[in-house]
Every structure is written in C-alpha cells, then in structure tokens.
Coordinates of N, CA, C and O in Angstrom, one line a residue:
M157 N -16.4 2.0 -10.8 CA -15.3 1.5 -10.2 C -15.3 0.3 -10.5 O -16.5 -0.5 -10.4
R158 N -14.3 -0.2 -11.1 CA -14.3 -2.0 -11.6 C -13.9 -2.5 -10.7 O -12.8 -2.1 -9.7
A159 N -14.1 -4.0 -10.7 CA -13.7 -4.9 -9.8 C -12.4 -5.5 -10.3 O -12.3 -5.7 -11.6
L160 N -11.5 -5.8 -9.0 CA -10.3 -6.1 -10.1 C -10.3 -7.4 -10.6 O -9.6 -8.0 -11.3
T161 N -11.3 -8.5 -10.0 CA -11.6 -9.7 -10.4 C -11.8 -9.8 -11.9 O -11.8 -10.8 -12.8
E162 N -12.4 -8.6 -12.4 CA -12.6 -8.5 -13.7 C -11.4 -7.9 -14.7 O -11.5 -7.9 -15.8
F163 N -10.4 -7.7 -14.0 CA -9.3 -7.3 -14.8 C -8.4 -8.3 -15.5 O -8.2 -9.4 -14.8
Q164 N -8.3 -8.0 -16.7 CA -7.5 -9.0 -17.6 C -6.2 -8.9 -17.7 O -5.4 -10.0 -17.9
G165 N -5.5 -7.9 -17.2 CA -4.4 -7.6 -17.3 C -3.3 -7.8 -16.1 O -3.9 -8.6 -15.3
D166 N -1.9 -7.6 -16.1 CA -1.3 -7.7 -14.9 C -0.6 -6.5 -14.3 O -0.3 -6.4 -13.3
V167 N -0.8 -5.5 -15.2 CA 0.0 -4.2 -14.5 C -1.2 -3.0 -14.5 O -1.7 -2.9 -15.2
L168 N -1.1 -2.5 -13.2 CA -2.1 -1.2 -12.8 C -1.3 -0.2 -12.6 O 0.0 -0.3 -12.2
E169 N -1.5 1.2 -12.4 CA -0.8 2.1 -11.9 C -1.6 2.9 -10.8 O -2.7 3.1 -11.1
W170 N -0.6 3.2 -9.8 CA -1.1 4.3 -8.7 C -0.9 5.7 -9.5 O 0.3 6.1 -9.7
R171 N -2.0 6.4 -9.6 CA -1.9 7.8 -10.0 C -2.4 8.9 -9.1 O -3.6 8.4 -8.1
A172 N -2.0 9.9 -8.9 CA -2.4 10.8 -8.1 C -3.8 11.4 -8.6 O -3.8 11.5 -9.8
S173 N -4.6 11.5 -7.4 CA -6.0 11.9 -8.0 C -6.2 13.4 -7.9 O -5.0 14.1 -7.5
G174 N -7.1 14.0 -8.0 CA -7.4 15.4 -8.1 C -7.8 16.0 -6.7 O -7.8 17.2 -6.4
T175 N -7.8 15.2 -5.6 CA -7.8 15.5 -4.4 C -6.5 15.2 -3.5 O -5.7 14.5 -3.8
P176 N -6.2 16.3 -2.6 CA -5.1 16.1 -2.0 C -4.8 15.0 -1.0 O -5.8 14.5 -0.3
G177 N -3.9 14.4 -1.2 CA -3.6 13.3 -0.6 C -4.1 12.0 -1.4 O -4.5 10.8 -0.6
G178 N -4.8 12.1 -2.3 CA -5.8 11.0 -3.0 C -5.0 10.5 -4.1 O -4.0 10.9 -4.7
F179 N -5.3 9.0 -4.1 CA -4.5 8.3 -5.3 C -5.7 7.2 -5.9 O -6.4 6.8 -5.3
D180 N -5.4 7.0 -7.3 CA -6.3 6.0 -8.1 C -5.6 5.0 -8.5 O -4.3 5.3 -9.1
L181 N -5.8 3.5 -8.4 CA -5.2 2.6 -9.0 C -6.0 2.2 -10.1 O -7.1 1.8 -10.2
T182 N -5.3 2.3 -11.2 CA -6.1 2.5 -12.7 C -5.4 1.6 -13.7 O -4.0 1.2 -13.5
A183 N -6.1 1.1 -14.9 CA -5.5 0.4 -15.8 C -6.3 0.8 -16.8 O -7.6 0.7 -16.8
G184 N -6.0 1.0 -18.2 CA -6.9 1.2 -19.5 C -8.0 2.2 -19.1 O -9.0 2.2 -19.5
G185 N -7.8 3.2 -18.4 CA -8.7 4.4 -18.2 C -9.8 4.0 -17.1 O -10.7 4.8 -16.8
E186 N -9.7 2.7 -16.3 CA -10.4 2.3 -15.4 C -9.7 2.6 -14.0 O -8.9 2.3 -14.0
V187 N -10.7 3.0 -13.1 CA -10.4 2.9 -11.6 C -10.7 1.7 -10.9 O -11.9 1.2 -10.9
Y188 N -9.9 1.0 -10.1 CA -9.9 -0.2 -9.6 C -9.8 -0.2 -8.1 O -10.3 -1.1 -7.2
A189 N -9.1 0.8 -7.7 CA -9.4 1.2 -6.2 C -8.9 2.7 -5.9 O -8.3 3.4 -6.7
T190 N -9.2 3.1 -5.0 CA -8.7 4.6 -4.6 C -8.2 4.6 -3.1 O -8.8 3.8 -2.4
L191 N -7.3 5.4 -2.8 CA -6.6 5.3 -1.7 C -6.8 7.1 -1.3 O -6.3 7.9 -2.1
A192 N -7.2 7.7 0.0 CA -7.4 8.9 0.5 C -6.8 9.0 1.8 O -7.5 8.2 2.6
W193 N -5.8 9.9 1.9 CA -5.3 10.1 3.4 C -6.3 11.1 4.2 O -6.4 12.3 3.7
S194 N -6.8 10.6 5.1 CA -7.6 11.6 6.3 C -6.7 12.2 7.0 O -6.7 13.2 7.8
D195 N -5.4 11.6 7.5 CA -4.5 12.3 8.1 C -3.2 11.5 7.7 O -2.9 10.4 7.4
P196 N -2.2 12.5 7.1 CA -1.1 12.2 6.5 C -0.2 11.1 7.4 O 0.7 10.4 6.7
E197 N -0.2 11.3 8.7 CA 0.6 10.1 9.4 C -0.2 8.8 9.7 O 0.6 7.9 10.2
T198 N -1.5 8.9 10.0 CA -2.0 7.5 10.7 C -3.1 6.9 9.6 O -3.3 6.0 9.6
L199 N -4.0 7.8 9.2 CA -5.1 7.2 8.5 C -5.4 7.3 7.2 O -5.5 8.4 6.5
A200 N -5.8 6.3 6.3 CA -6.0 6.3 5.2 C -7.5 5.4 4.8 O -7.7 4.6 5.4
R201 N -8.0 6.1 3.8 CA -9.5 5.2 3.5 C -9.1 4.5 2.1 O -8.8 5.4 0.9
V202 N -9.7 3.5 2.1 CA -9.5 2.5 0.5 C -10.9 2.4 0.3 O -12.0 1.8 1.0
E203 N -11.1 2.5 -1.2 CA -12.3 1.8 -1.7 C -12.0 1.3 -2.9 O -11.3 1.6 -3.8
T204 N -12.7 0.0 -3.0 CA -12.6 -0.8 -4.1 C -14.0 -1.2 -4.5 O -15.0 -0.8 -3.9
A205 N -14.2 -1.9 -5.6 CA -15.6 -2.3 -5.9 C -16.2 -3.5 -4.9 O -17.4 -3.3 -4.8
E206 N -15.5 -3.7 -4.1 CA -15.8 -4.8 -3.3 C -16.1 -4.1 -1.9 O -17.0 -4.9 -1.0
G207 N -16.0 -3.0 -1.8 CA -16.3 -2.5 -0.4 C -15.1 -1.1 0.1 O -14.6 -0.8 -0.8
R208 N -15.2 -0.7 1.2 CA -14.8 0.4 1.7 C -13.9 -0.2 2.9 O -14.5 -0.7 3.9
W209 N -12.6 0.4 3.1 CA -11.9 0.2 4.1 C -11.1 1.2 4.8 O -10.9 2.2 4.2
T210 N -10.5 1.1 6.1 CA -9.4 2.0 6.6 C -8.2 1.3 6.9 O -8.2 0.3 7.3
L211 N -7.3 2.2 6.6 CA -6.0 1.6 6.9 C -5.4 2.7 8.0 O -5.2 3.7 8.0
K212 N -5.0 2.2 9.2 CA -4.7 3.1 10.4 C -3.3 2.5 10.9 O -3.0 1.5 11.3
R213 N -2.5 3.5 11.1 CA -1.0 3.1 11.7 C -1.2 3.5 13.2 O -1.9 4.5 13.6
V214 N -1.0 2.7 13.8 CA -1.2 2.7 15.4 C -0.2 2.4 16.1 O 0.8 1.7 15.7
G215 N 0.1 2.9 17.4 CA 1.2 2.5 18.2 C 1.9 3.6 18.4 O 2.3 4.3 17.2
T216 N 3.2 3.9 19.6 CA 3.9 4.6 19.4 C 5.3 4.0 19.2 O 6.1 4.4 18.3
F217 N 5.9 2.9 20.0 CA 6.9 2.3 19.7 C 6.9 1.2 18.7 O 7.9 0.9 18.1
A218 N 5.8 0.4 19.0 CA 5.6 -0.9 18.5 C 4.6 -0.5 17.2 O 3.4 -1.0 17.4
Q219 N 4.8 0.2 16.4 CA 3.8 0.6 15.4 C 3.6 -0.3 14.5 O 4.2 -1.1 14.1
H220 N 2.0 -0.5 14.1 CA 1.8 -1.3 13.2 C 0.3 -0.7 12.4 O -0.1 0.4 12.7
V221 N 0.0 -1.4 11.3 CA -1.1 -0.8 10.6 C -2.4 -1.9 10.6 O -2.3 -3.1 10.5
T222 N -3.6 -1.1 10.9 CA -4.7 -2.1 11.0 C -5.6 -1.9 9.8 O -5.5 -1.0 9.2
L223 N -6.2 -3.0 9.3 CA -7.1 -2.8 8.4 C -8.6 -3.2 8.7 O -8.8 -4.2 9.4
R224 N -9.6 -2.2 8.6 CA -11.0 -2.7 9.0 C -11.8 -2.3 7.7 O -11.3 -1.5 6.9
E225 N -12.9 -3.0 8.0 CA -14.0 -2.3 7.0 C -14.4 -1.0 7.5 O -14.6 -0.8 8.7
A226 N -15.0 0.1 6.8 CA -15.1 1.4 7.2 C -16.1 1.1 7.8 O -17.2 0.5 7.8
G227 N -16.2 1.7 9.4 CA -17.3 2.0 10.2 C -17.3 0.6 11.2 O -17.9 1.0 12.0
A228 N -16.4 -0.1 10.9 CA -16.5 -1.5 11.7 C -15.5 -1.0 13.0 O -14.8 -0.1 13.0
E229 N -15.5 -1.7 14.1 CA -14.6 -1.8 15.1 C -13.9 -2.9 15.5 O -13.2 -2.7 16.2
V230 N -13.7 -3.7 14.4 CA -12.7 -4.9 14.6 C -12.0 -5.0 13.4 O -12.6 -4.9 12.3
D231 N -10.6 -5.1 13.7 CA -9.8 -5.3 12.4 C -9.9 -6.6 11.8 O -10.1 -7.9 12.2
L232 N -10.1 -6.6 10.5 CA -9.9 -7.7 9.6 C -8.3 -8.2 9.3 O -8.3 -9.4 9.2
A233 N -7.5 -7.3 9.5 CA -6.1 -7.8 9.5 C -5.1 -6.6 10.0 O -5.7 -5.8 10.2
E234 N -4.1 -7.2 10.2 CA -2.8 -6.3 11.0 C -1.6 -6.7 10.1 O -1.2 -7.8 10.0
F235 N -1.0 -5.5 10.0 CA 0.4 -5.6 9.3 C 1.2 -5.4 10.6 O 1.1 -3.9 11.1
R236 N 2.2 -6.2 10.8 CA 3.4 -5.9 11.7 C 4.6 -5.7 11.0 O 5.2 -6.8 10.4
P237 N 5.2 -4.6 11.0 CA 6.6 -4.3 10.6 C 7.7 -5.1 11.3 O 7.6 -5.4 12.5
H238 N 8.7 -5.5 10.5 CA 9.9 -6.2 10.9 C 10.9 -5.4 10.3 O 10.8 -4.4 10.0
A239 N 12.2 -5.7 10.8 CA 13.4 -5.0 10.5 C 13.7 -5.1 8.9 O 13.1 -5.6 8.1
F240 N 14.2 -3.6 8.4 CA 14.5 -3.5 7.4 C 13.4 -3.3 6.3 O 13.6 -3.5 5.3
G241 N 12.2 -2.9 6.6 CA 10.9 -2.5 5.9 C 10.3 -3.6 5.7 O 9.4 -3.7 4.5
R242 N 10.4 -4.7 6.2 CA 9.6 -6.0 6.0 C 8.6 -6.0 6.9 O 8.6 -5.3 8.1
G243 N 7.7 -7.0 6.7 CA 6.6 -7.4 7.6 C 5.7 -8.5 7.4 O 5.8 -9.0 6.3
K244 N 4.7 -8.7 8.1 CA 3.7 -9.7 8.0 C 2.2 -9.2 8.1 O 1.9 -8.2 9.1
L245 N 1.7 -9.5 7.2 CA 0.1 -9.2 7.0 C -0.8 -10.5 7.4 O -0.6 -11.4 6.6
A246 N -1.4 -10.3 8.6 CA -1.9 -11.7 9.0 C -3.6 -11.1 8.8 O -4.0 -10.0 9.7
F247 N -4.6 -11.7 8.1 CA -5.8 -11.5 8.1 C -6.5 -12.3 9.0 O -6.0 -13.8 9.6
K248 N -7.7 -11.9 9.8 CA -8.4 -12.7 11.0 C -8.6 -14.0 10.5 O -8.9 -15.0 11.1
D249 N -9.0 -14.2 9.1 CA -9.5 -15.6 8.7 C -8.4 -16.4 8.4 O -8.6 -17.6 7.9
G250 N -7.2 -16.1 8.8 CA -5.9 -17.0 8.8 C -5.1 -16.9 7.5 O -3.8 -17.2 7.6
A251 N -5.3 -16.0 6.4 CA -4.5 -15.7 5.4 C -3.5 -14.9 5.9 O -3.6 -13.8 6.5
E252 N -2.1 -15.1 5.3 CA -0.8 -14.6 5.4 C -0.2 -13.9 4.4 O 0.0 -14.9 3.6
F253 N 0.3 -12.7 4.4 CA 1.1 -12.5 3.2 C 2.5 -11.6 3.9 O 2.4 -11.0 5.2
H254 N 3.6 -12.0 3.4 CA 4.8 -11.3 3.8 C 5.3 -10.2 2.9 O 5.3 -10.0 1.8
W255 N 5.7 -8.8 3.4 CA 6.0 -7.6 2.6 C 7.6 -7.5 2.7 O 8.2 -7.9 3.6
T256 N 8.2 -7.6 1.4 CA 9.6 -7.9 1.4 C 10.2 -7.0 0.1 O 9.4 -6.7 -0.8
H257 N 11.4 -6.6 0.2 CA 11.9 -6.1 -0.7 C 12.5 -7.0 -1.8 O 13.1 -8.0 -1.4
L258 N 12.3 -6.8 -3.0 CA 12.8 -7.8 -4.1 C 14.0 -7.4 -4.6 O 14.6 -6.3 -4.4
P259 N 14.8 -8.2 -5.0 CA 16.5 -8.0 -5.2 C 16.2 -7.2 -6.6 O 15.5 -7.2 -7.4
H260 N 17.6 -6.6 -6.9 CA 17.8 -5.9 -7.9 C 17.0 -4.7 -8.7 O 16.5 -4.3 -9.7
E261 N 16.7 -3.9 -7.2 CA 15.5 -2.8 -7.5 C 14.4 -3.2 -8.3 O 13.8 -2.1 -8.7
Q262 N 13.6 -4.3 -7.7 CA 12.5 -4.3 -8.4 C 11.2 -4.1 -7.6 O 10.1 -4.4 -8.0
G263 N 11.5 -3.5 -6.4 CA 10.5 -3.0 -5.8 C 10.3 -3.8 -4.5 O 11.1 -4.5 -4.0
T264 N 9.0 -3.8 -4.0 CA 8.8 -4.4 -3.0 C 7.3 -5.5 -3.3 O 6.7 -5.2 -4.5
A265 N 7.0 -6.4 -2.5 CA 5.9 -7.3 -2.9 C 5.5 -8.0 -1.5 O 6.0 -8.1 -0.5
F266 N 4.2 -8.4 -1.8 CA 3.5 -9.2 -0.8 C 3.7 -10.7 -1.3 O 3.6 -11.0 -2.5
I267 N 4.3 -11.8 -0.7 CA 4.5 -13.1 -0.9 C 3.5 -13.8 0.0 O 3.3 -13.5 1.1
D268 N 2.9 -14.6 -1.0 CA 1.8 -15.5 0.0 C 3.0 -16.7 0.9 O 4.0 -16.8 0.9
V269 N 2.0 -17.6 1.3 CA 2.5 -18.6 2.2 C 3.4 -19.7 1.7 O 4.3 -20.5 2.1
S270 N 3.0 -19.9 0.4 CA 3.8 -20.8 -0.7 C 5.1 -20.1 -1.2 O 5.7 -20.6 -1.9
D271 N 5.2 -18.9 -0.5 CA 6.8 -18.3 -0.9 C 6.7 -17.8 -2.6 O 7.6 -17.7 -3.3
R272 N 5.3 -17.3 -2.8 CA 5.0 -16.9 -4.2 C 4.5 -15.3 -4.3 O 3.7 -15.0 -3.3
T273 N 5.4 -14.5 -5.1 CA 4.8 -13.1 -5.0 C 3.4 -13.1 -5.7 O 3.1 -13.7 -6.7
V274 N 2.4 -12.2 -5.0 CA 1.3 -12.3 -5.5 C 0.9 -10.7 -6.1 O 0.5 -10.6 -7.0
V275 N 1.8 -10.0 -5.3 CA 1.4 -8.4 -5.7 C 2.6 -7.6 -5.6 O 3.5 -7.6 -4.4
Q276 N 3.1 -7.0 -6.7 CA 4.6 -6.4 -6.6 C 4.4 -5.0 -6.9 O 3.4 -4.5 -7.6
L277 N 5.1 -4.0 -6.1 CA 4.8 -2.6 -6.5 C 6.1 -1.9 -6.6 O 7.2 -2.2 -5.9
Q278 N 6.3 -1.4 -7.5 CA 7.2 -0.5 -7.9 C 7.1 1.2 -8.0 O 6.0 1.4 -8.3
T279 N 7.9 2.0 -7.4 CA 7.3 3.2 -7.2 C 8.5 4.1 -7.6 O 9.5 3.7 -8.1
L280 N 8.0 5.4 -7.7 CA 8.8 6.4 -8.1 C 8.8 7.4 -6.8 O 7.9 8.4 -6.8
P281 N 9.9 7.2 -5.8 CA 9.6 7.8 -4.6 C 10.0 9.4 -4.7 O 9.4 10.4 -3.9
E282 N 10.7 9.7 -5.5 CA 11.0 11.1 -5.5 C 9.9 12.0 -5.9 O 9.5 13.4 -5.8
L283 N 8.9 11.4 -6.6 CA 7.5 12.4 -7.0 C 6.7 12.2 -6.0 O 5.7 12.9 -5.8
V284 N 6.6 11.5 -4.8 CA 5.7 11.5 -3.6 C 5.8 12.4 -2.7 O 4.9 13.1 -2.1
V285 N 7.0 12.9 -2.5 CA 7.6 14.1 -1.5 C 6.9 15.3 -2.0 O 6.3 15.9 -1.0
H286 N 6.9 15.7 -3.3 CA 6.2 16.7 -3.7 C 4.8 16.6 -4.2 O 4.4 15.5 -4.8
P287 N 3.8 17.6 -3.9 CA 2.3 17.4 -4.3 C 2.3 17.3 -5.9 O 2.9 18.0 -6.3
P288 N 1.9 16.1 -6.2 CA 1.9 15.7 -7.6 C 0.8 16.1 -8.2 O -0.5 16.6 -7.6
E289 N 0.8 16.3 -9.6 CA -0.3 16.8 -10.3 C -1.2 15.8 -10.6 O -0.7 14.3 -10.6
A290 N -2.6 15.8 -10.8 CA -3.7 14.9 -11.0 C -3.4 14.1 -12.1 O -2.8 14.6 -13.2
G291 N -3.3 12.7 -12.1 CA -3.2 11.9 -13.1 C -1.5 11.3 -13.5 O -1.3 10.7 -14.2
L292 N -0.6 11.9 -12.4 CA 0.7 11.5 -12.5 C 0.9 10.3 -12.0 O 0.3 10.1 -10.9
V293 N 1.7 9.5 -13.0 CA 1.7 8.1 -12.4 C 2.9 7.9 -11.3 O 3.8 8.6 -11.5
M294 N 2.5 7.4 -10.2 CA 3.3 7.3 -9.2 C 4.1 6.2 -8.8 O 5.0 6.0 -8.0
G295 N 3.2 5.0 -9.3 CA 3.8 3.9 -9.0 C 3.2 2.9 -10.0 O 2.1 2.9 -10.3
R296 N 3.6 1.7 -9.8 CA 3.1 0.4 -10.6 C 2.8 -0.5 -9.9 O 3.5 -1.2 -8.8
V297 N 1.6 -1.1 -10.2 CA 1.4 -2.6 -9.5 C 1.2 -3.9 -10.3 O 0.7 -3.6 -11.2
I298 N 2.3 -4.8 -9.9 CA 2.0 -5.9 -11.0 C 1.6 -7.0 -10.2 O 2.0 -7.6 -9.2
L299 N 0.5 -7.7 -10.8 CA -0.1 -8.7 -10.3 C 0.4 -10.1 -10.8 O 0.5 -10.5 -11.9
R300 N 1.0 -10.8 -10.1 CA 1.6 -12.0 -10.3 C 1.1 -13.1 -9.8 O 1.4 -14.3 -10.1
G301 N 0.0 -13.2 -8.9 CA -0.6 -14.3 -8.5 C -1.6 -15.0 -9.0 O -2.3 -14.1 -10.2
T302 N -1.6 -16.1 -9.4 CA -2.5 -16.7 -10.5 C -3.6 -17.5 -9.7 O -4.4 -18.3 -10.0
T303 N -3.2 -17.6 -8.4 CA -4.3 -18.4 -7.4 C -4.7 -17.7 -6.6 O -4.2 -16.5 -6.3
G304 N -5.7 -18.0 -5.6 CA -6.2 -17.4 -4.3 C -7.3 -16.4 -4.8 O -7.6 -16.1 -6.1
A305 N -7.6 -15.4 -3.9 CA -8.5 -14.6 -4.1 C -8.1 -13.1 -4.6 O -7.5 -12.2 -3.9
R306 N -8.3 -13.1 -6.0 CA -7.8 -11.7 -6.7 C -8.6 -10.6 -6.1 O -8.1 -9.5 -6.1
S307 N -9.6 -10.8 -5.6 CA -10.3 -9.7 -5.0 C -9.5 -9.0 -3.9 O -9.8 -7.6 -3.6
R308 N -8.9 -9.8 -3.1 CA -8.1 -9.2 -2.0 C -6.8 -8.3 -2.4 O -6.1 -7.7 -1.8
Y309 N -6.3 -8.9 -3.8 CA -5.3 -8.2 -4.4 C -5.3 -6.6 -4.4 O -4.4 -5.7 -4.1
A310 N -6.4 -6.0 -4.8 CA -6.8 -4.6 -4.6 C -6.1 -3.9 -3.1 O -5.7 -3.2 -3.0
L311 N -6.7 -5.0 -2.0 CA -6.2 -4.2 -0.8 C -5.0 -4.5 -0.5 O -4.3 -3.6 0.3
L312 N -4.4 -5.5 -1.2 CA -2.6 -5.9 -1.0 C -2.0 -4.5 -1.7 O -1.0 -3.9 -1.2
A313 N -2.5 -4.2 -2.8 CA -1.9 -3.3 -3.4 C -2.1 -1.8 -2.8 O -1.1 -1.1 -2.7
A314 N -3.0 -1.7 -2.2 CA -3.4 -0.3 -1.3 C -2.5 -0.2 -0.1 O -2.0 0.7 0.4
L315 N -2.6 -1.3 0.6 CA -1.6 -1.3 1.8 C -0.1 -1.4 1.4 O 0.6 -0.5 2.0
G316 N 0.2 -2.0 0.3 CA 1.7 -1.8 0.2 C 1.9 -0.3 -0.5 O 3.0 0.3 0.0
W317 N 1.0 0.4 -1.0 CA 1.3 1.9 -1.5 C 0.9 2.7 -0.2 O 1.9 3.5 0.0
T318 N 0.3 2.1 1.0 CA 0.4 3.2 2.0 C 1.7 2.9 2.8 O 2.0 3.9 3.5
L319 N 2.3 1.6 3.0 CA 3.6 1.4 3.5 C 4.4 2.3 3.1 O 5.5 2.8 3.3
H320 N 4.6 2.4 1.4 CA 5.4 3.3 1.0 C 5.3 4.7 1.3 O 6.4 5.4 1.5
L321 N 4.1 5.1 1.4 CA 3.9 6.7 1.6 C 4.2 7.0 3.1 O 4.7 7.9 3.1
L322 N 3.9 6.0 3.7 CA 4.3 6.0 5.3 C 5.9 6.2 5.5 O 6.3 7.1 6.2
A323 N 6.5 5.3 4.8 CA 8.1 5.4 4.7 C 8.6 6.7 4.3 O 9.5 7.3 4.8
V324 N 8.0 7.3 3.1 CA 8.6 8.4 2.5 C 8.0 9.6 3.5 O 8.9 10.5 4.0
H325 N 7.0 9.6 4.2 CA 6.6 10.6 5.0 C 7.5 10.6 6.2 O 8.0 11.5 6.8
D326 N 7.9 9.3 6.6 CA 8.7 9.4 7.6 C 10.2 9.7 7.5 O 10.7 10.7 8.5
A327 N 10.5 9.4 6.5 CA 11.9 9.9 5.7 C 12.0 11.5 5.8 O 13.0 12.2 6.1
H328 N 11.0 11.9 5.3 CA 10.7 13.6 5.0 C 10.7 14.1 6.4 O 11.3 15.2 6.8
L329 N 9.9 13.7 7.5 CA 10.0 14.2 8.7 C 11.4 14.0 9.5 O 12.0 15.0 10.1
E330 N 11.9 12.9 9.2 CA 13.5 12.6 9.6 C 14.6 13.8 9.4 O 15.3 14.3 10.2
E331 N 14.1 13.9 8.0 CA 15.0 14.9 7.1 C 15.0 16.3 7.8 O 15.8 17.0 8.1
E332 N 13.8 16.7 8.3 CA 13.2 17.8 8.6 C 13.9 18.2 10.4 O 14.6 19.5 10.5
V333 N 13.8 17.1 10.8 CA 14.4 17.1 12.2 C 16.0 17.3 12.1 O 16.3 18.0 12.7
L334 N 16.3 16.5 11.3 CA 18.2 16.8 11.2 C 18.5 18.1 10.6 O 19.2 18.6 11.0
L335 N 17.8 18.7 9.8 CA 17.8 20.0 9.3 C 18.0 20.9 10.2 O 18.6 21.9 10.4
G336 N 16.7 20.6 11.0 CA 16.5 21.8 12.0 C 17.3 21.8 13.1 O 17.3 22.9 13.8
A337 N 18.2 20.6 13.4 CA 19.2 20.2 14.3 C 20.4 20.9 13.7 O 21.5 20.8 14.6
G338 N 20.7 21.3 12.5 CA 21.9 21.4 12.1 C 22.6 20.5 11.6 O 23.8 20.5 11.3
L339 N 22.0 19.2 11.5 CA 22.9 18.0 11.1 C 22.7 17.7 9.6 O 21.9 18.4 9.0
P340 N 23.8 17.4 9.2 CA 23.9 17.1 7.6 C 23.1 15.9 7.2 O 22.6 15.3 7.7

C-alpha cells in the first residue's frame, strides 16, 4: 500500500474490492487506502500506509461517527452531523474540517477552517445499493488541498466515503420501511 503523501496527482477512485463491503482508494494501479465494513450499519475499518483506524457510528437519536486508531479506546476525532447532510469533523489535536455539499452537483467535500476545499468526493450512488463487481469505480476523490498534512487526506476520503455509504444505507432502509407499510 502506498502513502498518499507520495501521490503526485489530484484524482483517486474508490473501487469495489473483492471482499463484500470492501473498497479500495486507488490511482494508477496503486492502492492508497482500504475501507471494509464489519457491520454495514455501524463499523468500518480503514487502512492506509500510515496505520489502521475504525470509523464507528454511535448513538440513537444524536448519531455521530467516531474515528479511532485500531485497538485504541480513545477517539482521535469525532464527526457530528448537522442538518441537510452537513457536519463538522473535530480532531482531538484541534484540527477541524466541515463536511458540506458543493454547488452544481460537484459532490461533497471537507473544507478546512480557512474555508478551502481539501478533499472532494464525487459519487455514483446508484451503484452502491447493489453489490458491485470487484474493480468497479464507485466514486472519485479529488485532492484540492495544497497545504496541511496530506497524510490525513486518506482519512478524510475514507470518512467521506463512509458518510456517503451510511446515507445510501439509511435511504435504502427507509425505502424498505415505506414499501413495507404500503406507502409510495
């Protein structure tokens, strides 16, 4: 696995991996991060060249997502959603990023405290609902940040992908409930 700090380009792709619920962040035939779901509703595992982490959705009514080093008992960061799919990611070291929708169907992005887009995510949501074939491109990650710790961008890309997958999963469950209740 290659470190994102070594990547010279701007665009990577989330591809379905050969494992159920697994995804690889790739560019030029190289893998820069992997994401695999242990539980499709709550727990994802992320691996980059820099380490391993878990992303976990917790809470019942005030749901949020925690980020931890694998095996650790203390959160490194916490994502708190706001209205309309937006939210704030706060790292324990003080770094903050805002998750927002971009205009004109450009996707979603993490914005730094200087109001600059650092990691942008463009998705193909219709492909996520059905189990995809291994290697199928599911979304694109565009690195916009020119400053800061690029090593953290793989985590931002993984969290953004996780937020997208959780939203698709929740919409699918809601649709099943409505169809089960006989509502259009």
